[in-house]
Amino acid sequence: MGKFTISKRKNDEYQFNLKSGNGEIILTSEGYTTKANCHKGIESVRVNSQDDLRYDRRVAVNEKDYFVLKARNGEIIGKSQYYSSKSGMEIGISSVKTNAPTAEIVDETL
């Protein structure tokens, strides 16, 4: 079972990572100024992760594949790691779709 982990960045912003059942990070959020907004971001991932149209498949300057998950308003909710192949990236997207809806939330800032 996946989990969302909430942590604090060096600049005091909150972020979350969605981890798969094996502990691998499959999605990292943008920074949030409040923990409440970070929780709203998690809920947005739960909803938007199920819609394939919310995934923007991209290629980085280092030619690695990655994806971003966008909210309905077009804002980026989270970004994946870099993958060595398009098929690996698609597996990552599938993992987000599988894990996000039921993932527990672990607050590492407490």
PDB file of C-alpha atoms in Angstrom:
ATOM      1  CA  MET A   1       0.000   0.000   0.000  1.00  0.00           C
ATOM      2  CA  GLY A   2       1.266   3.462  -0.886  1.00  0.00           C
ATOM      3  CA  LYS A   3       1.611   6.442   1.385  1.00  0.00           C
ATOM      4  CA  PHE A   4       1.908  10.195   1.233  1.00  0.00           C
ATOM      5  CA  THR A   5       4.709  11.545   3.417  1.00  0.00           C
ATOM      6  CA  ILE A   6       4.609  15.209   4.416  1.00  0.00           C
ATOM      7  CA  SER A   7       7.940  16.878   5.131  1.00  0.00           C
ATOM      8  CA  LYS A   8       9.353  20.369   5.428  1.00  0.00           C
ATOM      9  CA  ARG A   9      11.901  21.840   3.032  1.00  0.00           C
ATOM     10  CA  LYS A  10      14.875  23.946   4.084  1.00  0.00           C
ATOM     11  CA  ASN A  11      12.928  27.070   3.067  1.00  0.00           C
ATOM     12  CA  ASP A  12      10.148  26.085   5.530  1.00  0.00           C
ATOM     13  CA  GLU A  13       7.725  25.072   2.782  1.00  0.00           C
ATOM     14  CA  TYR A  14       5.803  21.829   3.118  1.00  0.00           C
ATOM     15  CA  GLN A  15       5.870  19.145   0.471  1.00  0.00           C
ATOM     16  CA  PHE A  16       4.602  15.635   0.048  1.00  0.00           C
ATOM     17  CA  ASN A  17       5.943  12.566  -1.663  1.00  0.00           C
ATOM     18  CA  LEU A  18       3.726   9.751  -2.833  1.00  0.00           C
ATOM     19  CA  LYS A  19       5.523   6.476  -2.257  1.00  0.00           C
ATOM     20  CA  SER A  20       4.614   3.102  -3.681  1.00  0.00           C
ATOM     21  CA  GLY A  21       4.242   0.023  -1.505  1.00  0.00           C
ATOM     22  CA  ASN A  22       7.972  -0.710  -1.847  1.00  0.00           C
ATOM     23  CA  GLY A  23       8.859   2.781  -0.566  1.00  0.00           C
ATOM     24  CA  GLU A  24       9.924   4.230  -3.915  1.00  0.00           C
ATOM     25  CA  ILE A  25       8.972   7.876  -4.480  1.00  0.00           C
ATOM     26  CA  ILE A  26       6.638   8.060  -7.479  1.00  0.00           C
ATOM     27  CA  LEU A  27       5.454  11.683  -7.199  1.00  0.00           C
ATOM     28  CA  THR A  28       6.867  14.777  -5.474  1.00  0.00           C
ATOM     29  CA  SER A  29       4.783  17.886  -4.871  1.00  0.00           C
ATOM     30  CA  GLU A  30       5.513  21.524  -5.344  1.00  0.00           C
ATOM     31  CA  GLY A  31       6.189  23.553  -2.179  1.00  0.00           C
ATOM     32  CA  TYR A  32       3.312  24.757   0.014  1.00  0.00           C
ATOM     33  CA  THR A  33       3.432  27.643   2.494  1.00  0.00           C
ATOM     34  CA  THR A  34       1.029  25.922   4.912  1.00  0.00           C
ATOM     35  CA  LYS A  35       0.427  22.343   5.956  1.00  0.00           C
ATOM     36  CA  ALA A  36      -3.290  22.793   5.244  1.00  0.00           C
ATOM     37  CA  ASN A  37      -2.496  23.622   1.617  1.00  0.00           C
ATOM     38  CA  CYS A  38      -0.211  20.589   1.463  1.00  0.00           C
ATOM     39  CA  HIS A  39      -3.161  18.419   2.556  1.00  0.00           C
ATOM     40  CA  LYS A  40      -5.302  20.039  -0.151  1.00  0.00           C
ATOM     41  CA  GLY A  41      -2.598  19.096  -2.655  1.00  0.00           C
ATOM     42  CA  ILE A  42      -2.784  15.480  -1.508  1.00  0.00           C
ATOM     43  CA  GLU A  43      -6.551  15.471  -1.968  1.00  0.00           C
ATOM     44  CA  SER A  44      -6.068  16.958  -5.432  1.00  0.00           C
ATOM     45  CA  VAL A  45      -3.713  14.089  -6.306  1.00  0.00           C
ATOM     46  CA  ARG A  46      -6.290  11.562  -5.093  1.00  0.00           C
ATOM     47  CA  VAL A  47      -8.920  13.048  -7.426  1.00  0.00           C
ATOM     48  CA  ASN A  48      -6.844  13.987 -10.462  1.00  0.00           C
ATOM     49  CA  SER A  49      -4.630  10.888 -10.507  1.00  0.00           C
ATOM     50  CA  GLN A  50      -7.473   8.829 -11.943  1.00  0.00           C
ATOM     51  CA  ASP A  51      -7.814  10.956 -15.100  1.00  0.00           C
ATOM     52  CA  ASP A  52      -5.203  10.123 -17.739  1.00  0.00           C
ATOM     53  CA  LEU A  53      -5.689  13.571 -19.286  1.00  0.00           C
ATOM     54  CA  ARG A  54      -4.182  15.126 -16.127  1.00  0.00           C
ATOM     55  CA  TYR A  55      -0.773  13.555 -16.852  1.00  0.00           C
ATOM     56  CA  ASP A  56       1.611  15.598 -18.952  1.00  0.00           C
ATOM     57  CA  ARG A  57       4.304  13.300 -20.330  1.00  0.00           C
ATOM     58  CA  ARG A  58       7.576  15.148 -20.876  1.00  0.00           C
ATOM     59  CA  VAL A  59      11.228  14.726 -21.816  1.00  0.00           C
ATOM     60  CA  ALA A  60      13.883  16.533 -19.760  1.00  0.00           C
ATOM     61  CA  VAL A  61      16.960  18.267 -21.170  1.00  0.00           C
ATOM     62  CA  ASN A  62      18.946  15.152 -20.200  1.00  0.00           C
ATOM     63  CA  GLU A  63      16.568  13.211 -22.503  1.00  0.00           C
ATOM     64  CA  LYS A  64      15.011  11.294 -19.601  1.00  0.00           C
ATOM     65  CA  ASP A  65      11.263  10.771 -19.572  1.00  0.00           C
ATOM     66  CA  TYR A  66       9.135  12.098 -16.700  1.00  0.00           C
ATOM     67  CA  PHE A  67       5.595  13.245 -16.059  1.00  0.00           C
ATOM     68  CA  VAL A  68       3.767  15.930 -14.166  1.00  0.00           C
ATOM     69  CA  LEU A  69       0.291  15.594 -12.716  1.00  0.00           C
ATOM     70  CA  LYS A  70      -1.904  18.643 -13.175  1.00  0.00           C
ATOM     71  CA  ALA A  71      -5.050  19.789 -11.423  1.00  0.00           C
ATOM     72  CA  ARG A  72      -8.188  20.674 -13.342  1.00  0.00           C
ATOM     73  CA  ASN A  73      -7.050  24.335 -13.443  1.00  0.00           C
ATOM     74  CA  GLY A  74      -3.760  23.345 -15.125  1.00  0.00           C
ATOM     75  CA  GLU A  75      -1.571  23.874 -12.050  1.00  0.00           C
ATOM     76  CA  ILE A  76       1.132  21.261 -11.505  1.00  0.00           C
ATOM     77  CA  ILE A  77       0.421  19.194  -8.392  1.00  0.00           C
ATOM     78  CA  GLY A  78       3.444  16.935  -8.575  1.00  0.00           C
ATOM     79  CA  LYS A  79       6.351  15.694 -10.647  1.00  0.00           C
ATOM     80  CA  SER A  80       7.781  12.226 -11.130  1.00  0.00           C
ATOM     81  CA  GLN A  81      11.331  11.023 -11.026  1.00  0.00           C
ATOM     82  CA  TYR A  82      13.269  10.686 -14.284  1.00  0.00           C
ATOM     83  CA  TYR A  83      12.858   7.417 -16.168  1.00  0.00           C
ATOM     84  CA  SER A  84      15.199   5.777 -18.657  1.00  0.00           C
ATOM     85  CA  SER A  85      12.316   4.784 -20.944  1.00  0.00           C
ATOM     86  CA  LYS A  86       8.785   5.763 -21.889  1.00  0.00           C
ATOM     87  CA  SER A  87       7.549   2.364 -20.718  1.00  0.00           C
ATOM     88  CA  GLY A  88       9.107   2.982 -17.296  1.00  0.00           C
ATOM     89  CA  MET A  89       7.334   6.333 -17.146  1.00  0.00           C
ATOM     90  CA  GLU A  90       4.003   4.672 -18.006  1.00  0.00           C
ATOM     91  CA  ILE A  91       4.562   2.178 -15.188  1.00  0.00           C
ATOM     92  CA  GLY A  92       5.138   5.159 -12.875  1.00  0.00           C
ATOM     93  CA  ILE A  93       1.854   6.737 -13.969  1.00  0.00           C
ATOM     94  CA  SER A  94       0.058   3.445 -13.402  1.00  0.00           C
ATOM     95  CA  SER A  95       1.574   3.271  -9.915  1.00  0.00           C
ATOM     96  CA  VAL A  96       0.299   6.767  -9.063  1.00  0.00           C
ATOM     97  CA  LYS A  97      -3.177   5.781 -10.282  1.00  0.00           C
ATOM     98  CA  THR A  98      -3.090   2.635  -8.142  1.00  0.00           C
ATOM     99  CA  ASN A  99      -1.574   4.073  -4.956  1.00  0.00           C
ATOM    100  CA  ALA A 100      -2.948   7.617  -4.656  1.00  0.00           C
ATOM    101  CA  PRO A 101      -6.641   6.941  -3.902  1.00  0.00           C
ATOM    102  CA  THR A 102      -6.043   4.838  -0.780  1.00  0.00           C
ATOM    103  CA  ALA A 103      -2.571   5.914   0.352  1.00  0.00           C
ATOM    104  CA  GLU A 104      -2.257   6.748   4.039  1.00  0.00           C
ATOM    105  CA  ILE A 105      -0.843  10.129   5.055  1.00  0.00           C
ATOM    106  CA  VAL A 106       2.273  10.141   7.232  1.00  0.00           C
ATOM    107  CA  ASP A 107       3.210  13.542   8.651  1.00  0.00           C
ATOM    108  CA  GLU A 108       6.968  13.589   9.228  1.00  0.00           C
ATOM    109  CA  THR A 109       6.875  17.168  10.562  1.00  0.00           C
ATOM    110  CA  LEU A 110       5.323  16.203  13.901  1.00  0.00           C
TER     111      LEU A 110
END
